Amino acid sequence: MTRADAGRGTPHKGFPEKRNAIVRAARQVFGRIGYQGASIDVIAAEAGVSTRTIYNHFENKERLFATVLLDSSEQVATAHEALIERHLGGATSTAEVEGGLVALAKDWVRPGPEFAEHCTMVTRLTTEGESVPEDLHGNWQQAGPRRVQGALAAHLTRLAARGLLDVPDPARAAQHFVALITPAGAHGKAGTDPLPEAEAEAVAVTGVHAFLYGCLPRG
């Protein structure tokens, strides 16, 4: 199901606040009990609406889940793109690159509380496996992680063009950066049980140092 498909079939009727209440409630329910455990009845109760109201806006649970997941993924991706630009956009020396990467890594591993529900949904998505609609995982990757890694790769390319990094494959370098700064079990904790400051600092510094050891220009 594509991003367009997720919204397809949603009639333009009812009040926007009703739809927003449904989406908010669905995000909470899907994060709390997962896609498989959630039902339209439970979501309706959480939103304070009837099941008929939900079906007036969304064809079925799959469409509702797709809408909630892809909407929140796009919001998180936009926030990450802003972080990348803020920390790397103005770097003009290797010292500024390292400092920017460390600052970016610290923000990356300690997402804001506004993304807690998204993080728990993603955790459920990655653990429930076959119970989630077949094509939804790929669409989530495209709307969220791949989009963010693409933005990071673009900035790494610009830094390489200034002679500040050596990254023959920026896309792969972006993947390596994310892997190096993501602590074990982070998806289960992100946004709901944030890393302590000292641990976030250690994860950021050691991850960035490992990344730069392979990417700083030689000689």
N, C-alpha and C. Protein backbone atom coordinates (compact mmCIF):
# COMPACT_ATOMS: atom_id res chain seq x y z
N MET A 1 0.85 -1.20 0.00
CA MET A 1 0.00 0.00 0.00
C MET A 1 0.88 1.24 0.00
N THR A 2 0.66 2.13 -0.95
CA THR A 2 1.45 3.34 -1.03
C THR A 2 0.85 4.41 -0.14
N ARG A 3 1.61 5.54 0.00
CA ARG A 3 1.12 6.66 0.81
C ARG A 3 -0.21 7.15 0.26
N ALA A 4 -0.34 7.19 -1.07
CA ALA A 4 -1.62 7.63 -1.66
C ALA A 4 -2.72 6.65 -1.35
N ASP A 5 -2.41 5.35 -1.41
CA ASP A 5 -3.41 4.33 -1.12
C ASP A 5 -3.93 4.45 0.30
N ALA A 6 -3.04 4.84 1.22
CA ALA A 6 -3.44 4.91 2.62
C ALA A 6 -4.60 5.87 2.82
N GLY A 7 -4.61 6.96 2.05
CA GLY A 7 -5.68 7.93 2.19
C GLY A 7 -6.82 7.73 1.23
N ARG A 8 -6.63 6.82 0.26
CA ARG A 8 -7.64 6.61 -0.75
C ARG A 8 -8.89 5.99 -0.13
N GLY A 9 -10.02 6.45 -0.56
CA GLY A 9 -11.26 5.90 -0.05
C GLY A 9 -11.74 6.61 1.21
N THR A 10 -10.97 7.61 1.67
CA THR A 10 -11.38 8.38 2.84
C THR A 10 -12.34 9.47 2.40
N PRO A 11 -13.61 9.39 2.77
CA PRO A 11 -14.58 10.37 2.30
C PRO A 11 -14.39 11.70 2.99
N HIS A 12 -14.76 12.73 2.29
CA HIS A 12 -14.67 14.08 2.85
C HIS A 12 -15.98 14.40 3.58
N LYS A 13 -16.20 13.69 4.65
CA LYS A 13 -17.40 13.98 5.42
C LYS A 13 -17.06 13.88 6.90
N GLY A 14 -17.92 14.42 7.72
CA GLY A 14 -17.61 14.45 9.14
C GLY A 14 -16.72 15.65 9.44
N PHE A 15 -16.45 15.81 10.71
CA PHE A 15 -15.66 16.96 11.12
C PHE A 15 -14.19 16.56 11.20
N PRO A 16 -13.29 17.48 10.79
CA PRO A 16 -11.85 17.17 10.85
C PRO A 16 -11.40 16.76 12.24
N GLU A 17 -11.99 17.37 13.28
CA GLU A 17 -11.57 17.02 14.63
C GLU A 17 -11.89 15.56 14.97
N LYS A 18 -12.95 15.01 14.37
CA LYS A 18 -13.26 13.60 14.58
C LYS A 18 -12.17 12.72 13.99
N ARG A 19 -11.78 13.04 12.77
CA ARG A 19 -10.73 12.26 12.11
C ARG A 19 -9.42 12.36 12.89
N ASN A 20 -9.10 13.58 13.35
CA ASN A 20 -7.88 13.76 14.13
C ASN A 20 -7.92 12.97 15.42
N ALA A 21 -9.09 12.93 16.06
CA ALA A 21 -9.23 12.15 17.30
C ALA A 21 -9.03 10.66 17.02
N ILE A 22 -9.55 10.20 15.90
CA ILE A 22 -9.38 8.79 15.53
C ILE A 22 -7.91 8.47 15.30
N VAL A 23 -7.21 9.33 14.57
CA VAL A 23 -5.80 9.10 14.27
C VAL A 23 -4.97 9.10 15.56
N ARG A 24 -5.24 10.06 16.45
CA ARG A 24 -4.50 10.11 17.72
C ARG A 24 -4.75 8.85 18.54
N ALA A 25 -6.01 8.45 18.63
CA ALA A 25 -6.34 7.26 19.41
C ALA A 25 -5.73 6.01 18.79
N ALA A 26 -5.78 5.92 17.48
CA ALA A 26 -5.21 4.76 16.79
C ALA A 26 -3.71 4.67 17.03
N ARG A 27 -3.02 5.80 17.02
CA ARG A 27 -1.57 5.80 17.26
C ARG A 27 -1.28 5.26 18.66
N GLN A 28 -2.08 5.68 19.63
CA GLN A 28 -1.89 5.20 21.00
C GLN A 28 -2.17 3.70 21.11
N VAL A 29 -3.26 3.26 20.51
CA VAL A 29 -3.65 1.86 20.62
C VAL A 29 -2.67 0.96 19.88
N PHE A 30 -2.30 1.33 18.66
CA PHE A 30 -1.35 0.51 17.90
C PHE A 30 0.00 0.44 18.61
N GLY A 31 0.40 1.53 19.24
CA GLY A 31 1.65 1.51 19.98
C GLY A 31 1.56 0.67 21.23
N ARG A 32 0.41 0.69 21.87
CA ARG A 32 0.25 -0.02 23.15
C ARG A 32 0.07 -1.52 22.97
N ILE A 33 -0.75 -1.93 21.99
CA ILE A 33 -1.05 -3.36 21.87
C ILE A 33 -0.75 -3.93 20.49
N GLY A 34 -0.22 -3.10 19.58
CA GLY A 34 0.19 -3.60 18.28
C GLY A 34 -0.95 -3.69 17.28
N TYR A 35 -0.55 -3.95 16.03
CA TYR A 35 -1.53 -4.04 14.94
C TYR A 35 -2.46 -5.23 15.14
N GLN A 36 -1.89 -6.37 15.47
CA GLN A 36 -2.69 -7.58 15.57
C GLN A 36 -3.69 -7.51 16.72
N GLY A 37 -3.25 -6.95 17.85
CA GLY A 37 -4.13 -6.90 19.02
C GLY A 37 -5.18 -5.81 18.96
N ALA A 38 -4.92 -4.78 18.16
CA ALA A 38 -5.85 -3.66 18.09
C ALA A 38 -7.10 -4.02 17.31
N SER A 39 -8.19 -3.40 17.66
CA SER A 39 -9.44 -3.58 16.92
C SER A 39 -10.10 -2.23 16.74
N ILE A 40 -10.99 -2.16 15.78
CA ILE A 40 -11.73 -0.92 15.55
C ILE A 40 -12.54 -0.56 16.78
N ASP A 41 -13.09 -1.55 17.47
CA ASP A 41 -13.86 -1.27 18.68
C ASP A 41 -13.01 -0.60 19.75
N VAL A 42 -11.79 -1.12 19.95
CA VAL A 42 -10.89 -0.55 20.97
C VAL A 42 -10.50 0.87 20.59
N ILE A 43 -10.19 1.08 19.31
CA ILE A 43 -9.80 2.42 18.85
C ILE A 43 -10.96 3.40 18.98
N ALA A 44 -12.16 2.94 18.66
CA ALA A 44 -13.34 3.80 18.79
C ALA A 44 -13.55 4.23 20.24
N ALA A 45 -13.38 3.29 21.16
CA ALA A 45 -13.54 3.62 22.57
C ALA A 45 -12.49 4.62 23.02
N GLU A 46 -11.25 4.43 22.55
CA GLU A 46 -10.16 5.34 22.91
C GLU A 46 -10.43 6.74 22.36
N ALA A 47 -10.99 6.82 21.15
CA ALA A 47 -11.24 8.11 20.51
C ALA A 47 -12.54 8.76 20.98
N GLY A 48 -13.40 7.99 21.64
CA GLY A 48 -14.68 8.52 22.06
C GLY A 48 -15.65 8.72 20.91
N VAL A 49 -15.56 7.82 19.90
CA VAL A 49 -16.46 7.89 18.75
C VAL A 49 -17.05 6.50 18.53
N SER A 50 -18.00 6.41 17.63
CA SER A 50 -18.58 5.12 17.29
C SER A 50 -17.73 4.42 16.24
N THR A 51 -17.90 3.11 16.15
CA THR A 51 -17.18 2.38 15.09
C THR A 51 -17.63 2.85 13.71
N ARG A 52 -18.89 3.22 13.58
CA ARG A 52 -19.39 3.72 12.31
C ARG A 52 -18.65 4.99 11.90
N THR A 53 -18.36 5.85 12.87
CA THR A 53 -17.62 7.07 12.56
C THR A 53 -16.24 6.74 11.99
N ILE A 54 -15.58 5.73 12.57
CA ILE A 54 -14.28 5.33 12.05
C ILE A 54 -14.41 4.83 10.62
N TYR A 55 -15.41 4.00 10.37
CA TYR A 55 -15.59 3.47 9.01
C TYR A 55 -16.02 4.55 8.02
N ASN A 56 -16.57 5.65 8.51
CA ASN A 56 -16.87 6.77 7.63
C ASN A 56 -15.60 7.43 7.10
N HIS A 57 -14.51 7.29 7.86
CA HIS A 57 -13.25 7.93 7.50
C HIS A 57 -12.23 6.96 6.93
N PHE A 58 -12.27 5.71 7.38
CA PHE A 58 -11.27 4.73 6.97
C PHE A 58 -11.97 3.42 6.60
N GLU A 59 -11.55 2.86 5.50
CA GLU A 59 -12.21 1.66 4.97
C GLU A 59 -12.11 0.48 5.93
N ASN A 60 -10.94 0.30 6.55
CA ASN A 60 -10.73 -0.83 7.44
C ASN A 60 -9.54 -0.54 8.35
N LYS A 61 -9.20 -1.50 9.20
CA LYS A 61 -8.10 -1.32 10.14
C LYS A 61 -6.77 -1.15 9.41
N GLU A 62 -6.57 -1.86 8.31
CA GLU A 62 -5.32 -1.76 7.57
C GLU A 62 -5.11 -0.35 7.05
N ARG A 63 -6.16 0.25 6.48
CA ARG A 63 -6.04 1.62 5.97
C ARG A 63 -5.76 2.61 7.10
N LEU A 64 -6.41 2.39 8.23
CA LEU A 64 -6.20 3.28 9.37
C LEU A 64 -4.75 3.16 9.87
N PHE A 65 -4.27 1.94 9.99
CA PHE A 65 -2.89 1.74 10.45
C PHE A 65 -1.89 2.35 9.48
N ALA A 66 -2.11 2.15 8.18
CA ALA A 66 -1.22 2.71 7.18
C ALA A 66 -1.19 4.23 7.27
N THR A 67 -2.34 4.85 7.41
CA THR A 67 -2.41 6.31 7.51
C THR A 67 -1.66 6.81 8.74
N VAL A 68 -1.91 6.17 9.89
CA VAL A 68 -1.27 6.60 11.13
C VAL A 68 0.24 6.44 11.04
N LEU A 69 0.69 5.27 10.59
CA LEU A 69 2.12 4.99 10.54
C LEU A 69 2.85 5.90 9.56
N LEU A 70 2.29 6.07 8.36
CA LEU A 70 2.98 6.87 7.34
C LEU A 70 2.95 8.35 7.68
N ASP A 71 1.83 8.83 8.25
CA ASP A 71 1.77 10.23 8.67
C ASP A 71 2.84 10.52 9.72
N SER A 72 2.92 9.67 10.74
CA SER A 72 3.89 9.93 11.81
C SER A 72 5.32 9.73 11.31
N SER A 73 5.52 8.79 10.37
CA SER A 73 6.86 8.58 9.80
C SER A 73 7.32 9.83 9.07
N GLU A 74 6.43 10.46 8.35
CA GLU A 74 6.79 11.68 7.63
C GLU A 74 7.12 12.82 8.59
N GLN A 75 6.39 12.90 9.70
CA GLN A 75 6.69 13.93 10.70
C GLN A 75 8.06 13.72 11.32
N VAL A 76 8.37 12.46 11.65
CA VAL A 76 9.67 12.15 12.23
C VAL A 76 10.78 12.41 11.21
N ALA A 77 10.56 12.03 9.96
CA ALA A 77 11.56 12.26 8.92
C ALA A 77 11.83 13.75 8.74
N THR A 78 10.79 14.56 8.75
CA THR A 78 10.96 16.01 8.62
C THR A 78 11.79 16.56 9.77
N ALA A 79 11.52 16.07 10.99
CA ALA A 79 12.29 16.52 12.16
C ALA A 79 13.75 16.12 12.04
N HIS A 80 14.02 14.90 11.56
CA HIS A 80 15.40 14.44 11.40
C HIS A 80 16.12 15.23 10.31
N GLU A 81 15.43 15.53 9.24
CA GLU A 81 16.05 16.34 8.18
C GLU A 81 16.46 17.71 8.71
N ALA A 82 15.62 18.28 9.57
CA ALA A 82 15.96 19.58 10.16
C ALA A 82 17.19 19.46 11.06
N LEU A 83 17.30 18.36 11.82
CA LEU A 83 18.47 18.15 12.67
C LEU A 83 19.74 18.02 11.83
N ILE A 84 19.65 17.27 10.74
CA ILE A 84 20.81 17.08 9.86
C ILE A 84 21.28 18.41 9.30
N GLU A 85 20.36 19.21 8.84
CA GLU A 85 20.71 20.52 8.29
C GLU A 85 21.31 21.42 9.37
N ARG A 86 20.71 21.40 10.55
CA ARG A 86 21.19 22.27 11.63
C ARG A 86 22.62 21.92 12.04
N HIS A 87 22.92 20.63 12.15
CA HIS A 87 24.22 20.23 12.68
C HIS A 87 25.31 20.11 11.62
N LEU A 88 24.94 19.87 10.37
CA LEU A 88 25.96 19.64 9.34
C LEU A 88 25.98 20.69 8.24
N GLY A 89 24.91 21.44 8.11
CA GLY A 89 24.78 22.34 6.96
C GLY A 89 25.86 23.38 6.85
N GLY A 90 26.38 23.88 7.99
CA GLY A 90 27.35 24.97 7.92
C GLY A 90 28.78 24.57 8.21
N ALA A 91 29.07 23.26 8.30
CA ALA A 91 30.42 22.82 8.66
C ALA A 91 31.44 23.21 7.59
N THR A 92 32.57 23.79 8.04
CA THR A 92 33.60 24.22 7.10
C THR A 92 34.98 23.67 7.47
N SER A 93 35.07 22.83 8.51
CA SER A 93 36.34 22.24 8.91
C SER A 93 36.06 20.84 9.44
N THR A 94 37.12 20.02 9.52
CA THR A 94 36.93 18.67 10.05
C THR A 94 36.49 18.70 11.50
N ALA A 95 36.97 19.69 12.27
CA ALA A 95 36.55 19.82 13.66
C ALA A 95 35.05 20.11 13.74
N GLU A 96 34.57 20.98 12.85
CA GLU A 96 33.14 21.29 12.85
C GLU A 96 32.32 20.09 12.38
N VAL A 97 32.87 19.31 11.45
CA VAL A 97 32.18 18.10 11.01
C VAL A 97 32.03 17.14 12.18
N GLU A 98 33.13 16.91 12.92
CA GLU A 98 33.07 15.98 14.05
C GLU A 98 32.10 16.49 15.12
N GLY A 99 32.19 17.77 15.45
CA GLY A 99 31.28 18.33 16.45
C GLY A 99 29.83 18.25 16.00
N GLY A 100 29.59 18.51 14.72
CA GLY A 100 28.23 18.44 14.20
C GLY A 100 27.69 17.03 14.21
N LEU A 101 28.53 16.07 13.87
CA LEU A 101 28.10 14.68 13.87
C LEU A 101 27.79 14.19 15.28
N VAL A 102 28.61 14.58 16.25
CA VAL A 102 28.36 14.19 17.64
C VAL A 102 27.04 14.80 18.12
N ALA A 103 26.83 16.08 17.84
CA ALA A 103 25.58 16.73 18.25
C ALA A 103 24.37 16.08 17.57
N LEU A 104 24.52 15.75 16.28
CA LEU A 104 23.45 15.07 15.56
C LEU A 104 23.17 13.70 16.18
N ALA A 105 24.24 12.96 16.49
CA ALA A 105 24.07 11.63 17.07
C ALA A 105 23.35 11.69 18.41
N LYS A 106 23.68 12.68 19.24
CA LYS A 106 23.03 12.81 20.55
C LYS A 106 21.54 13.09 20.38
N ASP A 107 21.19 13.96 19.45
CA ASP A 107 19.77 14.23 19.21
C ASP A 107 19.08 13.01 18.61
N TRP A 108 19.81 12.26 17.79
CA TRP A 108 19.25 11.09 17.09
C TRP A 108 18.85 10.01 18.09
N VAL A 109 19.72 9.74 19.07
CA VAL A 109 19.47 8.64 20.00
C VAL A 109 18.56 9.05 21.16
N ARG A 110 18.21 10.32 21.21
CA ARG A 110 17.31 10.79 22.27
C ARG A 110 16.17 11.59 21.63
N PRO A 111 15.26 10.90 20.90
CA PRO A 111 14.17 11.60 20.23
C PRO A 111 13.24 12.26 21.24
N GLY A 112 12.58 13.31 20.81
CA GLY A 112 11.69 14.04 21.69
C GLY A 112 10.49 13.22 22.11
N PRO A 113 9.88 13.57 23.24
CA PRO A 113 8.72 12.82 23.73
C PRO A 113 7.53 12.86 22.77
N GLU A 114 7.50 13.84 21.88
CA GLU A 114 6.39 13.91 20.93
C GLU A 114 6.42 12.75 19.94
N PHE A 115 7.55 12.04 19.87
CA PHE A 115 7.66 10.90 18.96
C PHE A 115 7.57 9.56 19.68
N ALA A 116 7.22 9.58 20.96
CA ALA A 116 7.18 8.34 21.74
C ALA A 116 6.20 7.32 21.15
N GLU A 117 5.01 7.79 20.78
CA GLU A 117 4.01 6.86 20.24
C GLU A 117 4.48 6.28 18.91
N HIS A 118 5.13 7.10 18.09
CA HIS A 118 5.66 6.60 16.83
C HIS A 118 6.71 5.52 17.09
N CYS A 119 7.58 5.76 18.05
CA CYS A 119 8.64 4.79 18.35
C CYS A 119 8.06 3.46 18.81
N THR A 120 7.03 3.51 19.63
CA THR A 120 6.43 2.25 20.08
C THR A 120 5.71 1.55 18.93
N MET A 121 5.12 2.32 18.03
CA MET A 121 4.49 1.70 16.85
C MET A 121 5.52 1.00 15.99
N VAL A 122 6.67 1.65 15.78
CA VAL A 122 7.72 1.06 14.97
C VAL A 122 8.26 -0.20 15.62
N THR A 123 8.40 -0.16 16.94
CA THR A 123 8.83 -1.36 17.66
C THR A 123 7.87 -2.51 17.42
N ARG A 124 6.57 -2.21 17.50
CA ARG A 124 5.56 -3.24 17.24
C ARG A 124 5.65 -3.73 15.80
N LEU A 125 5.86 -2.81 14.89
CA LEU A 125 5.91 -3.17 13.47
C LEU A 125 7.05 -4.14 13.21
N THR A 126 8.20 -3.91 13.83
CA THR A 126 9.36 -4.73 13.57
C THR A 126 9.31 -6.07 14.31
N THR A 127 8.49 -6.17 15.36
CA THR A 127 8.42 -7.42 16.11
C THR A 127 7.23 -8.30 15.71
N GLU A 128 6.18 -7.69 15.16
CA GLU A 128 4.99 -8.49 14.83
C GLU A 128 5.14 -9.25 13.51
N GLY A 129 6.03 -8.76 12.64
CA GLY A 129 6.36 -9.51 11.42
C GLY A 129 5.17 -9.78 10.53
N GLU A 130 4.84 -11.05 10.38
CA GLU A 130 3.87 -11.48 9.37
C GLU A 130 2.45 -10.99 9.64
N SER A 131 2.15 -10.57 10.86
CA SER A 131 0.79 -10.13 11.15
C SER A 131 0.50 -8.75 10.55
N VAL A 132 1.56 -8.02 10.18
CA VAL A 132 1.40 -6.69 9.59
C VAL A 132 1.23 -6.85 8.08
N PRO A 133 0.36 -6.05 7.44
CA PRO A 133 0.18 -6.14 5.99
C PRO A 133 1.51 -6.16 5.24
N GLU A 134 1.59 -7.00 4.23
CA GLU A 134 2.85 -7.35 3.57
C GLU A 134 3.66 -6.17 3.08
N ASP A 135 2.99 -5.19 2.44
CA ASP A 135 3.74 -4.11 1.82
C ASP A 135 3.96 -2.90 2.73
N LEU A 136 3.41 -2.95 3.94
CA LEU A 136 3.46 -1.76 4.79
C LEU A 136 4.87 -1.50 5.32
N HIS A 137 5.61 -2.55 5.60
CA HIS A 137 6.97 -2.36 6.13
C HIS A 137 7.83 -1.58 5.13
N GLY A 138 7.76 -1.96 3.85
CA GLY A 138 8.53 -1.26 2.84
C GLY A 138 8.11 0.18 2.67
N ASN A 139 6.81 0.45 2.75
CA ASN A 139 6.32 1.82 2.61
C ASN A 139 6.75 2.68 3.81
N TRP A 140 6.76 2.07 5.00
CA TRP A 140 7.26 2.79 6.17
C TRP A 140 8.74 3.11 6.01
N GLN A 141 9.53 2.14 5.54
CA GLN A 141 10.95 2.39 5.32
C GLN A 141 11.15 3.55 4.34
N GLN A 142 10.36 3.57 3.28
CA GLN A 142 10.50 4.62 2.28
C GLN A 142 10.11 5.99 2.83
N ALA A 143 9.05 6.04 3.62
CA ALA A 143 8.56 7.31 4.15
C ALA A 143 9.42 7.83 5.29
N GLY A 144 10.08 6.93 6.02
CA GLY A 144 10.84 7.33 7.19
C GLY A 144 12.33 7.10 7.07
N PRO A 145 12.82 5.91 7.46
CA PRO A 145 14.27 5.67 7.52
C PRO A 145 15.02 5.94 6.22
N ARG A 146 14.50 5.47 5.08
CA ARG A 146 15.23 5.69 3.82
C ARG A 146 15.25 7.15 3.43
N ARG A 147 14.17 7.86 3.68
CA ARG A 147 14.13 9.30 3.39
C ARG A 147 15.18 10.03 4.23
N VAL A 148 15.27 9.69 5.52
CA VAL A 148 16.24 10.35 6.40
C VAL A 148 17.66 10.00 5.99
N GLN A 149 17.91 8.73 5.69
CA GLN A 149 19.25 8.34 5.27
C GLN A 149 19.62 9.01 3.94
N GLY A 150 18.64 9.23 3.08
CA GLY A 150 18.90 9.96 1.85
C GLY A 150 19.32 11.39 2.12
N ALA A 151 18.66 12.04 3.07
CA ALA A 151 19.02 13.41 3.43
C ALA A 151 20.42 13.46 4.03
N LEU A 152 20.74 12.48 4.87
CA LEU A 152 22.07 12.42 5.46
C LEU A 152 23.12 12.18 4.38
N ALA A 153 22.84 11.27 3.46
CA ALA A 153 23.78 10.98 2.37
C ALA A 153 24.04 12.23 1.54
N ALA A 154 23.02 13.03 1.31
CA ALA A 154 23.19 14.26 0.53
C ALA A 154 24.14 15.23 1.25
N HIS A 155 24.02 15.33 2.57
CA HIS A 155 24.91 16.21 3.32
C HIS A 155 26.33 15.65 3.35
N LEU A 156 26.47 14.34 3.46
CA LEU A 156 27.81 13.74 3.42
C LEU A 156 28.47 14.00 2.07
N THR A 157 27.68 13.96 1.02
CA THR A 157 28.20 14.25 -0.32
C THR A 157 28.73 15.68 -0.39
N ARG A 158 27.99 16.63 0.18
CA ARG A 158 28.44 18.03 0.17
C ARG A 158 29.71 18.21 1.00
N LEU A 159 29.78 17.52 2.14
CA LEU A 159 30.99 17.61 2.96
C LEU A 159 32.19 17.01 2.23
N ALA A 160 31.96 15.92 1.50
CA ALA A 160 33.04 15.31 0.72
C ALA A 160 33.50 16.26 -0.38
N ALA A 161 32.56 16.98 -0.99
CA ALA A 161 32.91 17.92 -2.05
C ALA A 161 33.77 19.07 -1.53
N ARG A 162 33.65 19.37 -0.23
CA ARG A 162 34.47 20.42 0.39
C ARG A 162 35.82 19.87 0.88
N GLY A 163 36.05 18.57 0.68
CA GLY A 163 37.29 17.95 1.12
C GLY A 163 37.31 17.62 2.59
N LEU A 164 36.13 17.58 3.24
CA LEU A 164 36.06 17.35 4.68
C LEU A 164 35.80 15.90 5.04
N LEU A 165 35.35 15.10 4.10
CA LEU A 165 35.13 13.68 4.30
C LEU A 165 35.56 12.93 3.05
N ASP A 166 35.80 11.64 3.23
CA ASP A 166 36.09 10.76 2.10
C ASP A 166 35.02 9.67 2.09
N VAL A 167 34.00 9.86 1.27
CA VAL A 167 32.87 8.93 1.26
C VAL A 167 32.55 8.55 -0.19
N PRO A 168 33.22 7.52 -0.73
CA PRO A 168 32.95 7.09 -2.10
C PRO A 168 31.50 6.68 -2.32
N ASP A 169 30.86 6.14 -1.27
CA ASP A 169 29.46 5.71 -1.37
C ASP A 169 28.68 6.39 -0.25
N PRO A 170 28.17 7.60 -0.49
CA PRO A 170 27.48 8.35 0.57
C PRO A 170 26.27 7.61 1.15
N ALA A 171 25.52 6.90 0.31
CA ALA A 171 24.34 6.20 0.80
C ALA A 171 24.74 5.12 1.81
N ARG A 172 25.78 4.37 1.49
CA ARG A 172 26.25 3.34 2.41
C ARG A 172 26.87 3.97 3.66
N ALA A 173 27.57 5.09 3.48
CA ALA A 173 28.15 5.79 4.64
C ALA A 173 27.05 6.26 5.59
N ALA A 174 25.93 6.72 5.03
CA ALA A 174 24.81 7.14 5.88
C ALA A 174 24.25 5.96 6.66
N GLN A 175 24.14 4.80 6.02
CA GLN A 175 23.69 3.59 6.72
C GLN A 175 24.65 3.23 7.85
N HIS A 176 25.95 3.33 7.57
CA HIS A 176 26.95 3.00 8.59
C HIS A 176 26.84 3.96 9.78
N PHE A 177 26.65 5.24 9.49
CA PHE A 177 26.54 6.23 10.57
C PHE A 177 25.37 5.89 11.49
N VAL A 178 24.22 5.62 10.89
CA VAL A 178 23.03 5.30 11.70
C VAL A 178 23.27 4.04 12.53
N ALA A 179 23.89 3.02 11.93
CA ALA A 179 24.15 1.78 12.66
C ALA A 179 25.11 2.01 13.83
N LEU A 180 26.12 2.84 13.62
CA LEU A 180 27.13 3.07 14.65
C LEU A 180 26.61 3.87 15.83
N ILE A 181 25.61 4.71 15.60
CA ILE A 181 25.11 5.55 16.70
C ILE A 181 23.83 5.00 17.32
N THR A 182 23.38 3.85 16.86
CA THR A 182 22.14 3.28 17.38
C THR A 182 22.48 2.19 18.39
N PRO A 183 22.25 2.45 19.68
CA PRO A 183 22.59 1.44 20.69
C PRO A 183 21.66 0.25 20.63
N ALA A 184 22.14 -0.89 21.11
CA ALA A 184 21.32 -2.10 21.13
C ALA A 184 20.05 -1.85 21.93
N GLY A 185 18.91 -2.30 21.36
CA GLY A 185 17.63 -2.14 22.05
C GLY A 185 17.04 -0.76 21.98
N ALA A 186 17.65 0.12 21.16
CA ALA A 186 17.19 1.51 21.13
C ALA A 186 15.76 1.64 20.65
N HIS A 187 15.33 0.78 19.70
CA HIS A 187 13.97 0.91 19.17
C HIS A 187 12.93 0.66 20.24
N GLY A 188 13.26 -0.18 21.21
CA GLY A 188 12.30 -0.45 22.27
C GLY A 188 12.24 0.63 23.31
N LYS A 189 13.28 1.50 23.36
CA LYS A 189 13.36 2.51 24.41
C LYS A 189 13.10 3.91 23.90
N ALA A 190 13.34 4.11 22.61
CA ALA A 190 13.32 5.47 22.07
C ALA A 190 12.03 6.18 22.36
N GLY A 191 12.16 7.37 22.91
CA GLY A 191 10.99 8.22 23.14
C GLY A 191 10.22 7.87 24.38
N THR A 192 10.29 6.62 24.85
CA THR A 192 9.53 6.23 26.03
C THR A 192 10.44 6.07 27.23
N ASP A 193 11.66 5.63 27.03
CA ASP A 193 12.64 5.47 28.08
C ASP A 193 13.97 6.02 27.56
N PRO A 194 14.09 7.34 27.46
CA PRO A 194 15.24 7.94 26.79
C PRO A 194 16.55 7.61 27.49
N LEU A 195 17.62 7.57 26.70
CA LEU A 195 18.93 7.29 27.25
C LEU A 195 19.34 8.40 28.22
N PRO A 196 19.99 8.04 29.34
CA PRO A 196 20.57 9.08 30.21
C PRO A 196 21.58 9.91 29.44
N GLU A 197 21.80 11.13 29.90
CA GLU A 197 22.69 12.05 29.20
C GLU A 197 24.08 11.46 29.01
N ALA A 198 24.62 10.85 30.06
CA ALA A 198 25.98 10.31 29.96
C ALA A 198 26.06 9.19 28.94
N GLU A 199 25.03 8.33 28.91
CA GLU A 199 25.04 7.23 27.95
C GLU A 199 24.87 7.74 26.53
N ALA A 200 23.98 8.73 26.34
CA ALA A 200 23.79 9.32 25.02
C ALA A 200 25.08 9.95 24.52
N GLU A 201 25.80 10.62 25.42
CA GLU A 201 27.08 11.23 25.06
C GLU A 201 28.08 10.16 24.64
N ALA A 202 28.15 9.07 25.39
CA ALA A 202 29.10 8.00 25.07
C ALA A 202 28.77 7.34 23.74
N VAL A 203 27.49 7.07 23.52
CA VAL A 203 27.06 6.45 22.26
C VAL A 203 27.40 7.36 21.09
N ALA A 204 27.13 8.66 21.25
CA ALA A 204 27.38 9.61 20.17
C ALA A 204 28.87 9.73 19.86
N VAL A 205 29.67 9.92 20.90
CA VAL A 205 31.10 10.16 20.68
C VAL A 205 31.79 8.93 20.11
N THR A 206 31.54 7.75 20.70
CA THR A 206 32.21 6.54 20.21
C THR A 206 31.72 6.17 18.82
N GLY A 207 30.44 6.35 18.55
CA GLY A 207 29.91 6.04 17.23
C GLY A 207 30.49 6.95 16.16
N VAL A 208 30.56 8.25 16.46
CA VAL A 208 31.10 9.21 15.49
C VAL A 208 32.58 8.96 15.28
N HIS A 209 33.32 8.67 16.34
CA HIS A 209 34.75 8.40 16.18
C HIS A 209 34.97 7.17 15.29
N ALA A 210 34.16 6.13 15.50
CA ALA A 210 34.28 4.95 14.64
C ALA A 210 33.96 5.29 13.19
N PHE A 211 32.95 6.12 12.99
CA PHE A 211 32.56 6.52 11.64
C PHE A 211 33.67 7.34 10.98
N LEU A 212 34.20 8.31 11.68
CA LEU A 212 35.20 9.19 11.09
C LEU A 212 36.52 8.48 10.85
N TYR A 213 36.83 7.48 11.61
CA TYR A 213 38.08 6.74 11.38
C TYR A 213 38.11 6.19 9.96
N GLY A 214 36.94 5.85 9.43
CA GLY A 214 36.89 5.33 8.07
C GLY A 214 36.64 6.39 7.01
N CYS A 215 36.24 7.60 7.43
CA CYS A 215 35.79 8.58 6.44
C CYS A 215 36.63 9.86 6.37
N LEU A 216 37.51 10.10 7.35
CA LEU A 216 38.32 11.31 7.26
C LEU A 216 39.33 11.18 6.12
N PRO A 217 39.56 12.25 5.37
CA PRO A 217 40.55 12.17 4.27
C PRO A 217 41.95 11.93 4.84
N ARG A 218 42.75 11.16 4.13
CA ARG A 218 44.11 10.84 4.57
C ARG A 218 45.12 11.78 3.89
N GLY A 219 46.19 12.09 4.64
CA GLY A 219 47.29 12.85 4.06
C GLY A 219 47.01 14.32 3.87
